[in-house]
mmCIF file with all atom_site columns, C-alpha atoms and ligand atoms in Angstrom:
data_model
loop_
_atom_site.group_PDB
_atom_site.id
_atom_site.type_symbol
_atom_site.label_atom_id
_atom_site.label_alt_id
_atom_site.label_comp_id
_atom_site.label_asym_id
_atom_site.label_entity_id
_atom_site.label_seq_id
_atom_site.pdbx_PDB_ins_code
_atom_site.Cartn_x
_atom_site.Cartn_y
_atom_site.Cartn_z
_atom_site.occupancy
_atom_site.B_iso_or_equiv
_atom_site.pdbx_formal_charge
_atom_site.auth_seq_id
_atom_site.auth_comp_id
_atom_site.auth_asym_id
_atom_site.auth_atom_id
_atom_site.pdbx_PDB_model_num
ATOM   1   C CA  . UNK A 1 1   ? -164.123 129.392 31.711 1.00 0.00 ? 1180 UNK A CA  1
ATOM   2   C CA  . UNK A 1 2   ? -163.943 127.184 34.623 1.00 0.00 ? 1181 UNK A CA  1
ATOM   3   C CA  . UNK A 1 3   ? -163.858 126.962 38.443 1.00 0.00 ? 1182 UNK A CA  1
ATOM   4   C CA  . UNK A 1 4   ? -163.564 124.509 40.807 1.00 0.00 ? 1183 UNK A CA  1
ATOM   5   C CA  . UNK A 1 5   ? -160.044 122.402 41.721 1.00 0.00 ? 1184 UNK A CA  1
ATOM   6   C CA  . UNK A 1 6   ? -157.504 121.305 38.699 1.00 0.00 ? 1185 UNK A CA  1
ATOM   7   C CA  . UNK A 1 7   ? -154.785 118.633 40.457 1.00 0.00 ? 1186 UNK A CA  1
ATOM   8   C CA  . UNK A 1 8   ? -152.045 116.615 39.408 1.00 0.00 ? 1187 UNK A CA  1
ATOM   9   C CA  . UNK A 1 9   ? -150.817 113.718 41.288 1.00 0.00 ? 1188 UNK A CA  1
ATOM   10  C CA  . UNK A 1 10  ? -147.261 112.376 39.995 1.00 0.00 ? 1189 UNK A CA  1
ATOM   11  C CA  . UNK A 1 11  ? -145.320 109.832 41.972 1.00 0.00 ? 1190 UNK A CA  1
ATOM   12  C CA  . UNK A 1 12  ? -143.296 106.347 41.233 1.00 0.00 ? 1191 UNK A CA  1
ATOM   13  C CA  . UNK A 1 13  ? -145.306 103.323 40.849 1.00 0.00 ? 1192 UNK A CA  1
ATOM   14  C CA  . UNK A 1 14  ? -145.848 101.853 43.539 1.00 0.00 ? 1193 UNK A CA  1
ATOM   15  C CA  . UNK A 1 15  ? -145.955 105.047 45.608 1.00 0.00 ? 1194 UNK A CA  1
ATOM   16  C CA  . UNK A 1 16  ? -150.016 104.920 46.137 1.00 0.00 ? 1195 UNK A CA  1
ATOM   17  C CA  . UNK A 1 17  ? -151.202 107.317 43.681 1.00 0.00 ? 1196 UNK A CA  1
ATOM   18  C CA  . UNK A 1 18  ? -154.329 105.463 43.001 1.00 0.00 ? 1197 UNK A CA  1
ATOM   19  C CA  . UNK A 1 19  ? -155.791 105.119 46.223 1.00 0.00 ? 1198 UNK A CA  1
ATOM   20  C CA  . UNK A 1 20  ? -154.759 108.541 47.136 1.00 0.00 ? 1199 UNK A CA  1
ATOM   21  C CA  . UNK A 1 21  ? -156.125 109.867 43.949 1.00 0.00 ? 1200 UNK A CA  1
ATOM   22  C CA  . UNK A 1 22  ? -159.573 108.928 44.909 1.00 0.00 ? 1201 UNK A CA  1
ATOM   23  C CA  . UNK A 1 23  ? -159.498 110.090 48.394 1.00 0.00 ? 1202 UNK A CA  1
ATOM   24  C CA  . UNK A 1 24  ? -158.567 113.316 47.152 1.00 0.00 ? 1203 UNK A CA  1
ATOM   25  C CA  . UNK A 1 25  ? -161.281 112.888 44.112 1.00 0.00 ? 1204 UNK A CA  1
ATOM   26  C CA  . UNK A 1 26  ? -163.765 112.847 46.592 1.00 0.00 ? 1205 UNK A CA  1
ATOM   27  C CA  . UNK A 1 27  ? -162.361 115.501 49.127 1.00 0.00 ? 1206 UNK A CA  1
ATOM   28  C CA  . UNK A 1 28  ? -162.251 118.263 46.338 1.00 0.00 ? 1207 UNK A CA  1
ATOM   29  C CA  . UNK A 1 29  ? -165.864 116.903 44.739 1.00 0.00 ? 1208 UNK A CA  1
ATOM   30  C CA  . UNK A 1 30  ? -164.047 116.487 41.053 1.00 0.00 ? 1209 UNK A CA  1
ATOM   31  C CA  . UNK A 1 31  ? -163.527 113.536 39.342 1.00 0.00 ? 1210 UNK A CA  1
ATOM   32  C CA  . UNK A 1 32  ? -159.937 111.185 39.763 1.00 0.00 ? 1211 UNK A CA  1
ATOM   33  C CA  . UNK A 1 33  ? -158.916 110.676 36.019 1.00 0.00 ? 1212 UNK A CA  1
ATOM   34  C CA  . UNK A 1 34  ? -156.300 107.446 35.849 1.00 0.00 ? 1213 UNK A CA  1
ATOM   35  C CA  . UNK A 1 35  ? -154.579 107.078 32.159 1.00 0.00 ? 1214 UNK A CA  1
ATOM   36  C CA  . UNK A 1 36  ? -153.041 103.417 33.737 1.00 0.00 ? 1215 UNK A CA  1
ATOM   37  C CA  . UNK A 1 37  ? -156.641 102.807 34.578 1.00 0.00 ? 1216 UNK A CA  1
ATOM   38  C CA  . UNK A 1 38  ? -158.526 104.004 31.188 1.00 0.00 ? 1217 UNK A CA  1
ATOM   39  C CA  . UNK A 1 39  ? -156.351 101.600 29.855 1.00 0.00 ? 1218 UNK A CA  1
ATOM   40  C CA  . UNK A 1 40  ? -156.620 98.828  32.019 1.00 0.00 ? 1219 UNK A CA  1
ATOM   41  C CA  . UNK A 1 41  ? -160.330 98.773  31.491 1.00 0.00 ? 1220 UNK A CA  1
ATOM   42  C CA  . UNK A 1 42  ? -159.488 99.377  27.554 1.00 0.00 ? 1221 UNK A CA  1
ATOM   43  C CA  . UNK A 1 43  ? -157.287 96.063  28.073 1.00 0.00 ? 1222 UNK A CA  1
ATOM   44  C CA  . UNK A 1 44  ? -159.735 94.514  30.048 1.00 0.00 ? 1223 UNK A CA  1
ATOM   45  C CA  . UNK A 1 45  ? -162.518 95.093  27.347 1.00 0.00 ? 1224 UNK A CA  1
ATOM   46  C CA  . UNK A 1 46  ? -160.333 94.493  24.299 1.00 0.00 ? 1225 UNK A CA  1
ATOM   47  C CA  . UNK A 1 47  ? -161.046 97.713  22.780 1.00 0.00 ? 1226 UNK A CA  1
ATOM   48  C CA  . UNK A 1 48  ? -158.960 98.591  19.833 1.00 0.00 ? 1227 UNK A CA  1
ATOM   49  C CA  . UNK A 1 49  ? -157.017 100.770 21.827 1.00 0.00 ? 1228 UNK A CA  1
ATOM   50  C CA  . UNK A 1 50  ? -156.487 98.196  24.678 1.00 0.00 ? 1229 UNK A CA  1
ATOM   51  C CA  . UNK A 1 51  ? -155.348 95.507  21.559 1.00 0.00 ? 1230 UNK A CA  1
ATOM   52  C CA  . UNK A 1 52  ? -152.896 97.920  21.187 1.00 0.00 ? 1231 UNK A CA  1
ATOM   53  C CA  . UNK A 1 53  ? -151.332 99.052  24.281 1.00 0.00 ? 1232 UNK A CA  1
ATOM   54  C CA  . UNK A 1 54  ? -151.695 95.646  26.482 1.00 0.00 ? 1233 UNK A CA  1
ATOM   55  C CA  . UNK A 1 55  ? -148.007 94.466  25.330 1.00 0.00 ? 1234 UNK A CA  1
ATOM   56  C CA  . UNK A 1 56  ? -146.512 98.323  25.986 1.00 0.00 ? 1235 UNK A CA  1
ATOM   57  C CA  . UNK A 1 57  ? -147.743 97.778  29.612 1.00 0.00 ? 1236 UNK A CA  1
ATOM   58  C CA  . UNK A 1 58  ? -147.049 94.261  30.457 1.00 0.00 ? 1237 UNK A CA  1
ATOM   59  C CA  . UNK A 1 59  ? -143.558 95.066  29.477 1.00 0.00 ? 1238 UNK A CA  1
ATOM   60  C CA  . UNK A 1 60  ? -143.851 98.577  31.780 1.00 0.00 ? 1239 UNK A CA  1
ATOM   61  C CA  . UNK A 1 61  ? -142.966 100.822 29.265 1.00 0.00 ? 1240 UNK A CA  1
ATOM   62  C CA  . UNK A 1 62  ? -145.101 104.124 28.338 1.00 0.00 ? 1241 UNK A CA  1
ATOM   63  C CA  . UNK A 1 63  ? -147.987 103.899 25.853 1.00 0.00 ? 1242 UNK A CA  1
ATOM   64  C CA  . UNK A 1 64  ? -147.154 106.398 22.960 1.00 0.00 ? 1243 UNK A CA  1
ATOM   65  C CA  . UNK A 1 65  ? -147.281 110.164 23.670 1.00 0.00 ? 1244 UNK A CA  1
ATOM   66  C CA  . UNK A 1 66  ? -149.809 110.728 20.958 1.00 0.00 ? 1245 UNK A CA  1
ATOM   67  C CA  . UNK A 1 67  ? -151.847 108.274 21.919 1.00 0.00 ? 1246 UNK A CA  1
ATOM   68  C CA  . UNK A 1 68  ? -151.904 109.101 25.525 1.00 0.00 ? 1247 UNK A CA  1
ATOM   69  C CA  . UNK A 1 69  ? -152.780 113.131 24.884 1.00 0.00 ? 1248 UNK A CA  1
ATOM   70  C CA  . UNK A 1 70  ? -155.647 112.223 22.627 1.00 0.00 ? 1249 UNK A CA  1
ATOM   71  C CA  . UNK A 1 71  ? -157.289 109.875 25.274 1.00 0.00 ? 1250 UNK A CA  1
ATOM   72  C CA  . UNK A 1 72  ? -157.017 112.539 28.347 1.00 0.00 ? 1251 UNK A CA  1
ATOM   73  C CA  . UNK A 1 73  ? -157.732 115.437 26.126 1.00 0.00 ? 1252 UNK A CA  1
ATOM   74  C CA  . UNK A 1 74  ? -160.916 113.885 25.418 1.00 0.00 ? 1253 UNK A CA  1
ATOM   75  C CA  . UNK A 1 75  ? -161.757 113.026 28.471 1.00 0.00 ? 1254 UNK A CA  1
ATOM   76  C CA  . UNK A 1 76  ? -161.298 116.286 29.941 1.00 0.00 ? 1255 UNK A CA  1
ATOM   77  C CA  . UNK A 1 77  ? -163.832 117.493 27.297 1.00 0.00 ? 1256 UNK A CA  1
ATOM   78  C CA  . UNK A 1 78  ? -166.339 115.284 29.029 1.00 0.00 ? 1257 UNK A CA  1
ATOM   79  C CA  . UNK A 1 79  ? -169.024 117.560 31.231 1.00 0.00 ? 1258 UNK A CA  1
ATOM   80  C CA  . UNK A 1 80  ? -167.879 116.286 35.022 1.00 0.00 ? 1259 UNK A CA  1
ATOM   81  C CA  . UNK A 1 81  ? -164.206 117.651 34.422 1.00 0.00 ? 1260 UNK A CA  1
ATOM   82  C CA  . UNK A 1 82  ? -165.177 121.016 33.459 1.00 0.00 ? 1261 UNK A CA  1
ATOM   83  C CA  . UNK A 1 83  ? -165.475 122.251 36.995 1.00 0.00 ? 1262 UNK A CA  1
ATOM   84  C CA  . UNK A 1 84  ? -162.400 120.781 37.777 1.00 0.00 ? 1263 UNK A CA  1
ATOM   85  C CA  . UNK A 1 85  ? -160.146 117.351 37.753 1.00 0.00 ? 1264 UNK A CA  1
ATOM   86  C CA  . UNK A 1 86  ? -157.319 115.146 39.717 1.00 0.00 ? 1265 UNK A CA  1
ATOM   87  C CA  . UNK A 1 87  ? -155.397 113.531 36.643 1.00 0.00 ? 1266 UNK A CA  1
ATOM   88  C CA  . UNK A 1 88  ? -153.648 110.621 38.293 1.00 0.00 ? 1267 UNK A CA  1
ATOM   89  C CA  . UNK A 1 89  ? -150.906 109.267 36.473 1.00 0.00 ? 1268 UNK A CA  1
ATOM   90  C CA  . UNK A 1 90  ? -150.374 112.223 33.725 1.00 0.00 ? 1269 UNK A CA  1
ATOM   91  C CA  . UNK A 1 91  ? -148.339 114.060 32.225 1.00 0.00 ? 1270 UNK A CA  1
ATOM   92  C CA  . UNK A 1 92  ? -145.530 111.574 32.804 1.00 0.00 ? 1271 UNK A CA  1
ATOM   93  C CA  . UNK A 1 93  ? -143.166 113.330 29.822 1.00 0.00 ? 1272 UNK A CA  1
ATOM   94  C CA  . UNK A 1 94  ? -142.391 116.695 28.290 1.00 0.00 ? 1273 UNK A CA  1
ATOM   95  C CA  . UNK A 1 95  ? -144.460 115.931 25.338 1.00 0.00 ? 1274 UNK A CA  1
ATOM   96  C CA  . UNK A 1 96  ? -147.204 115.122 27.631 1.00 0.00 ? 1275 UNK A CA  1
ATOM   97  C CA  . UNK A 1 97  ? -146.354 118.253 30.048 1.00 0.00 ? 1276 UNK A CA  1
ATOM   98  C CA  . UNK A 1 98  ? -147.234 120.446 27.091 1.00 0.00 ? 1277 UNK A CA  1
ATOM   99  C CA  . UNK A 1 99  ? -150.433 118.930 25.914 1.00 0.00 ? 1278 UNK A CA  1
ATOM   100 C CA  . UNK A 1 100 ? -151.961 119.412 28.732 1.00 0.00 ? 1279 UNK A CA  1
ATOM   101 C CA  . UNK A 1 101 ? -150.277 123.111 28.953 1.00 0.00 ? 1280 UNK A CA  1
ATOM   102 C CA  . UNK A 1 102 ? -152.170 123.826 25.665 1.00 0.00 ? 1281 UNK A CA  1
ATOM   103 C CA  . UNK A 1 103 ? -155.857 121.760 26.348 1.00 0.00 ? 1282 UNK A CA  1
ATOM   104 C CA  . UNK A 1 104 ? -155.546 123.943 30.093 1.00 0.00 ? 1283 UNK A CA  1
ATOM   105 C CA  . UNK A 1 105 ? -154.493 127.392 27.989 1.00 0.00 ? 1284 UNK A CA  1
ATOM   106 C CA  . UNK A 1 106 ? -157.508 126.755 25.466 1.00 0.00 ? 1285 UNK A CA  1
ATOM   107 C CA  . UNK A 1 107 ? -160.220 125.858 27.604 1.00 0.00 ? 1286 UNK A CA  1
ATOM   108 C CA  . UNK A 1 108 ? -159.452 125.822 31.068 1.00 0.00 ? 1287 UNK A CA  1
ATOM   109 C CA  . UNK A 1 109 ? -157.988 127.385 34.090 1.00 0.00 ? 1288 UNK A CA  1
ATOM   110 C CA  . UNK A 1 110 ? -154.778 126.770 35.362 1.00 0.00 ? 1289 UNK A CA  1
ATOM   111 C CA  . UNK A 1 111 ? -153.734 124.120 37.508 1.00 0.00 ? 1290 UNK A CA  1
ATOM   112 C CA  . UNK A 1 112 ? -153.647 124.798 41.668 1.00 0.00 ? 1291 UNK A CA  1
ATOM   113 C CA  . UNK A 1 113 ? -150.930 122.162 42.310 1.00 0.00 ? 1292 UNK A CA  1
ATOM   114 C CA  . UNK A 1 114 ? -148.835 119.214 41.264 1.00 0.00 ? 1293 UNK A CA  1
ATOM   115 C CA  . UNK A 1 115 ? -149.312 116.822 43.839 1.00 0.00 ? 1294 UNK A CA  1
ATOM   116 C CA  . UNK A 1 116 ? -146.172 114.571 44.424 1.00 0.00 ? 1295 UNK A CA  1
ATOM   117 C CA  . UNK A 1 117 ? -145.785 111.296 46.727 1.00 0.00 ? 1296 UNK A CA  1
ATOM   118 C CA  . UNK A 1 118 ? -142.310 110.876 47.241 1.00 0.00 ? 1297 UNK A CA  1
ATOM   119 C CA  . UNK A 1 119 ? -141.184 107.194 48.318 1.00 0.00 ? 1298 UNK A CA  1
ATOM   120 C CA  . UNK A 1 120 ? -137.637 105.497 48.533 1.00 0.00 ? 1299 UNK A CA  1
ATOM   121 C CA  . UNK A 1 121 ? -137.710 103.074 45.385 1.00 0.00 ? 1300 UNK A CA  1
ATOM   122 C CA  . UNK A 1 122 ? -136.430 99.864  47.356 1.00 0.00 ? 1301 UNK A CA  1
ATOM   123 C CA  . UNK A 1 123 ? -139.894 100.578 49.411 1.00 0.00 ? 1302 UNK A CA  1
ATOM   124 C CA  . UNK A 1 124 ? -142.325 100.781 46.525 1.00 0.00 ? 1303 UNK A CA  1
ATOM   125 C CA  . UNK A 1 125 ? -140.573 97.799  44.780 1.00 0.00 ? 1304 UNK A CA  1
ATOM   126 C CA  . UNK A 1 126 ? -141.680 95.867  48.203 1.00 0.00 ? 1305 UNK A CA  1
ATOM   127 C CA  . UNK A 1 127 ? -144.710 97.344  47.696 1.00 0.00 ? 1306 UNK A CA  1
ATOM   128 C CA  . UNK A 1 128 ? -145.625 96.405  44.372 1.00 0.00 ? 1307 UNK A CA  1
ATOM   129 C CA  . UNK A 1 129 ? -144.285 93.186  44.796 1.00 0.00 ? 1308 UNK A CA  1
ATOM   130 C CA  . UNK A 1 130 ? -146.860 92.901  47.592 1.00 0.00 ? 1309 UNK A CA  1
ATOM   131 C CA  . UNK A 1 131 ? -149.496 94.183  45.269 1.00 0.00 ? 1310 UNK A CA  1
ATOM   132 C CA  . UNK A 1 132 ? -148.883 91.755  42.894 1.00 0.00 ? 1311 UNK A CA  1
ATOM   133 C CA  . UNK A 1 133 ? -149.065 88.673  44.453 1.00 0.00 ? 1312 UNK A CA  1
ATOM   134 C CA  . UNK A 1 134 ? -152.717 89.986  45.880 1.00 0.00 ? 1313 UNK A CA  1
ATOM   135 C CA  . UNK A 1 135 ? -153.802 91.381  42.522 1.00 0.00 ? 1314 UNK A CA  1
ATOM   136 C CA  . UNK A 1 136 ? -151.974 89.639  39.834 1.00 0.00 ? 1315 UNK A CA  1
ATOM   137 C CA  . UNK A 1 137 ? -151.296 92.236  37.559 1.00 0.00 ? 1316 UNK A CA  1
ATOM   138 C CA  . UNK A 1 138 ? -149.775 91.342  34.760 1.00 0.00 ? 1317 UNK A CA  1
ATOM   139 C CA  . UNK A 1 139 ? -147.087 94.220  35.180 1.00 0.00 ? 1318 UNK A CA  1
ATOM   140 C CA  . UNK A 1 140 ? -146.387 93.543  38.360 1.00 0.00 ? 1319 UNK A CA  1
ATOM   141 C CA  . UNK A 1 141 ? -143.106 90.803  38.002 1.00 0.00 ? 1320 UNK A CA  1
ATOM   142 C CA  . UNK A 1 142 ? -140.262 91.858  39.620 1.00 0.00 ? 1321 UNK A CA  1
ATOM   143 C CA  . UNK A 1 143 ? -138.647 92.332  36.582 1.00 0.00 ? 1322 UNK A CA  1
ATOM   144 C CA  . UNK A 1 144 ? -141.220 94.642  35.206 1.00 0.00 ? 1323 UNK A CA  1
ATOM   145 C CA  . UNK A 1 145 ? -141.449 96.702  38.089 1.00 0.00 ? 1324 UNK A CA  1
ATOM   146 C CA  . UNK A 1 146 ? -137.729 97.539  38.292 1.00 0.00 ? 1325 UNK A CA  1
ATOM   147 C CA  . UNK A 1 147 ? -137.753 98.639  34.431 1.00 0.00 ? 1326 UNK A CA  1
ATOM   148 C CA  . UNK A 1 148 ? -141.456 100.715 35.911 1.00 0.00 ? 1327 UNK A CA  1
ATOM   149 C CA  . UNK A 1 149 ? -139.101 102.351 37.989 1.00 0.00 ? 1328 UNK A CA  1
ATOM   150 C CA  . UNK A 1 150 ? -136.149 102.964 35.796 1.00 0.00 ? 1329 UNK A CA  1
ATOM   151 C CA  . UNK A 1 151 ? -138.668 104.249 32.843 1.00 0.00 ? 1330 UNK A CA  1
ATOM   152 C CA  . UNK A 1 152 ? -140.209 106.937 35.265 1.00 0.00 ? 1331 UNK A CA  1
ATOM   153 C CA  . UNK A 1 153 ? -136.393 107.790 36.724 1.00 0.00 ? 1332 UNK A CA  1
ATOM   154 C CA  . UNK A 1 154 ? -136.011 108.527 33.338 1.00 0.00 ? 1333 UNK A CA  1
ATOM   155 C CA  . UNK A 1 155 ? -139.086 110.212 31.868 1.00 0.00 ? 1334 UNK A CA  1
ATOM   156 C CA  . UNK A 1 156 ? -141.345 111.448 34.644 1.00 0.00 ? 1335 UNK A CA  1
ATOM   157 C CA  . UNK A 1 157 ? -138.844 112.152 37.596 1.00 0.00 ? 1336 UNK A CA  1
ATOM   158 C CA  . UNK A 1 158 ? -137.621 114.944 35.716 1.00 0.00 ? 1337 UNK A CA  1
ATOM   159 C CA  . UNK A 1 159 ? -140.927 116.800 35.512 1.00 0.00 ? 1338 UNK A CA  1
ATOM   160 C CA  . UNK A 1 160 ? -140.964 117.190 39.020 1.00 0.00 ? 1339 UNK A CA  1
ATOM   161 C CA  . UNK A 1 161 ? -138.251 120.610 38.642 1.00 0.00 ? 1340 UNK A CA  1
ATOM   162 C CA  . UNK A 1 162 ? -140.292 121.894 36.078 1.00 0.00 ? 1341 UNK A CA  1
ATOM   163 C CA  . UNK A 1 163 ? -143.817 121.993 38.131 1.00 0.00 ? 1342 UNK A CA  1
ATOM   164 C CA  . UNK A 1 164 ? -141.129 123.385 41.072 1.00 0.00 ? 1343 UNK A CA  1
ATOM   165 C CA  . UNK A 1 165 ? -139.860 125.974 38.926 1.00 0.00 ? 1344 UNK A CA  1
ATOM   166 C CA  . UNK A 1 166 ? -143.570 126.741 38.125 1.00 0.00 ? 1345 UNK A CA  1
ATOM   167 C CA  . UNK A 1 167 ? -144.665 127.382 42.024 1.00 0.00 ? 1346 UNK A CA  1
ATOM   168 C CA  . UNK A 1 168 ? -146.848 124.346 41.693 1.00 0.00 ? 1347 UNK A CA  1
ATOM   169 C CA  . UNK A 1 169 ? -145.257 121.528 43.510 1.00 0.00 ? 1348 UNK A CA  1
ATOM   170 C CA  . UNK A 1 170 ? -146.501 120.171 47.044 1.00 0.00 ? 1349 UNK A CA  1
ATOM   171 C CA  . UNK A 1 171 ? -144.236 117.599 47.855 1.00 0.00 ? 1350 UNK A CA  1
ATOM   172 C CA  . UNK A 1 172 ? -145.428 114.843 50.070 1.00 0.00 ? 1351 UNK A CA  1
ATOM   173 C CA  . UNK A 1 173 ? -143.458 112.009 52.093 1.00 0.00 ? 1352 UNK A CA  1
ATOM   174 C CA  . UNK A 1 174 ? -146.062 108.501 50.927 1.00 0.00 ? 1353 UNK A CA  1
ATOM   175 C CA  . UNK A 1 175 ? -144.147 106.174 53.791 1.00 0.00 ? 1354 UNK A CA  1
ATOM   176 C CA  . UNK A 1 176 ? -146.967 106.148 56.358 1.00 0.00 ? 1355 UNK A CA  1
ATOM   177 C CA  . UNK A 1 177 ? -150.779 104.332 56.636 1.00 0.00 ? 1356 UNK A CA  1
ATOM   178 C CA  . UNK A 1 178 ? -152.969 105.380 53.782 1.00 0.00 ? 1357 UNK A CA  1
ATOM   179 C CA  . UNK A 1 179 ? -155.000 107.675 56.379 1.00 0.00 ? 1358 UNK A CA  1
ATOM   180 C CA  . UNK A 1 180 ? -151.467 109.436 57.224 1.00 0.00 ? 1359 UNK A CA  1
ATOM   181 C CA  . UNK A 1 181 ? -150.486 110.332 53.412 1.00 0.00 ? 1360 UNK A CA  1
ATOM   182 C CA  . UNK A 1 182 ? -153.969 111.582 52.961 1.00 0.00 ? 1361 UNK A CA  1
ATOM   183 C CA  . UNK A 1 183 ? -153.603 113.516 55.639 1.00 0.00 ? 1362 UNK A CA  1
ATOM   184 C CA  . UNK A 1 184 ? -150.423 114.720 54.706 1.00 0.00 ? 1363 UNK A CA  1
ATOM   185 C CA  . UNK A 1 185 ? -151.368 115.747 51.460 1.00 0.00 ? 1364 UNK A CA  1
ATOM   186 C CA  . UNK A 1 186 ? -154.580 117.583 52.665 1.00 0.00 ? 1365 UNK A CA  1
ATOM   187 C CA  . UNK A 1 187 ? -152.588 119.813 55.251 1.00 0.00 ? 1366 UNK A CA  1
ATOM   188 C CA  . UNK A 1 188 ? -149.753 120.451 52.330 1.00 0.00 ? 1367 UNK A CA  1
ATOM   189 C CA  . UNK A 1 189 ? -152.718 121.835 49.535 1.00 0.00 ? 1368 UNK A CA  1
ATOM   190 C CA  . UNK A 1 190 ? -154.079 123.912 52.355 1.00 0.00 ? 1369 UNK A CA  1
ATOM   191 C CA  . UNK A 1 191 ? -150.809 125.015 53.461 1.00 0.00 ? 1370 UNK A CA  1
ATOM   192 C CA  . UNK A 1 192 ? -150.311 125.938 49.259 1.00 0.00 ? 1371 UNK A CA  1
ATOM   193 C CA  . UNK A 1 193 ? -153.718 127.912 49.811 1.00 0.00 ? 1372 UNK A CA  1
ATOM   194 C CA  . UNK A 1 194 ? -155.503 124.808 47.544 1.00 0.00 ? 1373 UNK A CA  1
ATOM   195 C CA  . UNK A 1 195 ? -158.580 124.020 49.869 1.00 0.00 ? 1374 UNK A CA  1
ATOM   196 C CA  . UNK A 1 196 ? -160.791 121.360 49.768 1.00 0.00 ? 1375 UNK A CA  1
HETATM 197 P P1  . AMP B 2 .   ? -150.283 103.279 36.202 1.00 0.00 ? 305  AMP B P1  1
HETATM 198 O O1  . AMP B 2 .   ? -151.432 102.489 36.713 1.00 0.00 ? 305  AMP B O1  1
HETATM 199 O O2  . AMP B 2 .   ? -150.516 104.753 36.283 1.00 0.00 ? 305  AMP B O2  1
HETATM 200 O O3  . AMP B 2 .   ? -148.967 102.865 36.800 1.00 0.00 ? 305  AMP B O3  1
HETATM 201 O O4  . AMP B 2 .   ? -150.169 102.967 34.635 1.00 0.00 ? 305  AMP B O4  1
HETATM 202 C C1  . AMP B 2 .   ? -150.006 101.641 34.175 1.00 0.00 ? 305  AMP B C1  1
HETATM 203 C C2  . AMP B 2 .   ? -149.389 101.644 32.788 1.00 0.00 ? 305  AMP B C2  1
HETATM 204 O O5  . AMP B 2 .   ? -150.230 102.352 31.873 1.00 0.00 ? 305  AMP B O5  1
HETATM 205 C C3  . AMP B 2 .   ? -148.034 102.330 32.686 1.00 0.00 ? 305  AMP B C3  1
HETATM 206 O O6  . AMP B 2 .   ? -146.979 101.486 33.061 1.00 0.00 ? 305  AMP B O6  1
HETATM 207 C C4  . AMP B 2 .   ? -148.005 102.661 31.191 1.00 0.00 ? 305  AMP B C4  1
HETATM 208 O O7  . AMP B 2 .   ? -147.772 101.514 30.402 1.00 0.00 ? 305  AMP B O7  1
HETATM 209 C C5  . AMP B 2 .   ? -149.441 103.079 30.947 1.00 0.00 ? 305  AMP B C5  1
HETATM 210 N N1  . AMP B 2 .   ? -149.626 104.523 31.228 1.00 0.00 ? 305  AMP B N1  1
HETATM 211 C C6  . AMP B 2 .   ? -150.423 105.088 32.181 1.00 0.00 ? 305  AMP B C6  1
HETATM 212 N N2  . AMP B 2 .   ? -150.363 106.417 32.145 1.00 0.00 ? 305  AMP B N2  1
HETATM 213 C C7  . AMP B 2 .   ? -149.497 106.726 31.137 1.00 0.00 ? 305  AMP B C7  1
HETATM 214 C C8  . AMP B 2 .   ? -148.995 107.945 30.607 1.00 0.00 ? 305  AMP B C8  1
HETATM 215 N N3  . AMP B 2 .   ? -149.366 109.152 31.116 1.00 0.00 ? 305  AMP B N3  1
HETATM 216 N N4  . AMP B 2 .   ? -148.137 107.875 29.564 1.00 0.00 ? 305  AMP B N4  1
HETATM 217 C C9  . AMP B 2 .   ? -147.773 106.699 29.030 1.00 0.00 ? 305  AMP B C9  1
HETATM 218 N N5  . AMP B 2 .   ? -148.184 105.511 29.499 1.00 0.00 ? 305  AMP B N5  1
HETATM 219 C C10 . AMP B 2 .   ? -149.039 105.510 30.542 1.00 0.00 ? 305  AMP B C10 1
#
């Protein structure tokens, strides 16, 4: 068995997950595990895997459920997430919410929260659009970002009852400096009893 911190962070794009997720990475000591960013670097290195899931992303939709289980399930296997983990970016659908509900079940703990940054969608599509002309990404086009936001309406927004219904969600406003939503979240886990 395990000890130590399990965490989800869910959100829109856009919403600062990633930055977020390794503030809190670091406040809890566990490691901030990023499926957009294990793919990224897949993409980056032109990896079988990233060969395969570079178009899926530069048109913003989700890489395949089975595909996307096997590469977190594995990672969580790795020694640094045994004694706990932020998973930044996942589950993001029902197929994905019970994966991890079995790989926890068989050799973990249970989670302490579900971690969501709320933000009005006009304001992360600013956002992003911001981020994109700094950064370049190749998901980042106006166009992409709006079907970003429509594929996580779709898919991931609905999570967020289910993690509710569970007693797990801490629900967090992300409008604010990057200091304030860390903040913010660090007062709402401690308020849910989940102390770094
Ligand atoms: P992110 O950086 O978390 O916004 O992820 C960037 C992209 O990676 C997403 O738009 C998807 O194409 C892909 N991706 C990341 N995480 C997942 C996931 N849990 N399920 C499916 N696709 C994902």
């Amino acid at each position: 068995m395990t000890s130590g911190t399990r965490l989800l962070l869910i959100g829109p794009p856009g919403a600062g997950k990633g930055t977020q997720a390794s503030r809190l990475a670091s406040a809890f000591a566990v490691p901030a595990i990023s499926t957009g960013d294990i793919f990224r670097d897949n993409v980056a290195n032109q990896t079988e895997l990233g060969l395969k899931v570079k178009s899926i992303m530069d048109a913003g939709e989700y890489v395949p459920d089975d595909i996307t289980n096997a590469i977190v399930a594995d990672r969580l296997r790795e020694p640094d997430a045994k004694n706990g983990f932020l998973l930044d970016g996942y589950p993001r659908t029902p197929d994905q919410v019970a994966e991890l509900d079995r790989v926890l079940a068989a050799e973990y703990e249970p989670l302490n929260a579900v971690v969501l940054i709320d933000a009005d969608p006009e304001e992360v599509v600013a956002r992003l659009l911001k981020r994109a002309a700094e950064q370049g990404r190749a998901d980042d086009t106006e166009g992409v970002i709006r079907h970003r936001m429509s594929v996580y309406s779709a898919q991931t927004a609905p999570l967020i009852d289910l993690f509710e219904e569970r007693g797990l969600l801490v629900r967090v406003d992300g409008l604010g400096s990057v200091d304030e939503v860390t903040e913010r979240i660090l007062n709402a886990l401690a308020a849910a009893g989940v102390v770094a």
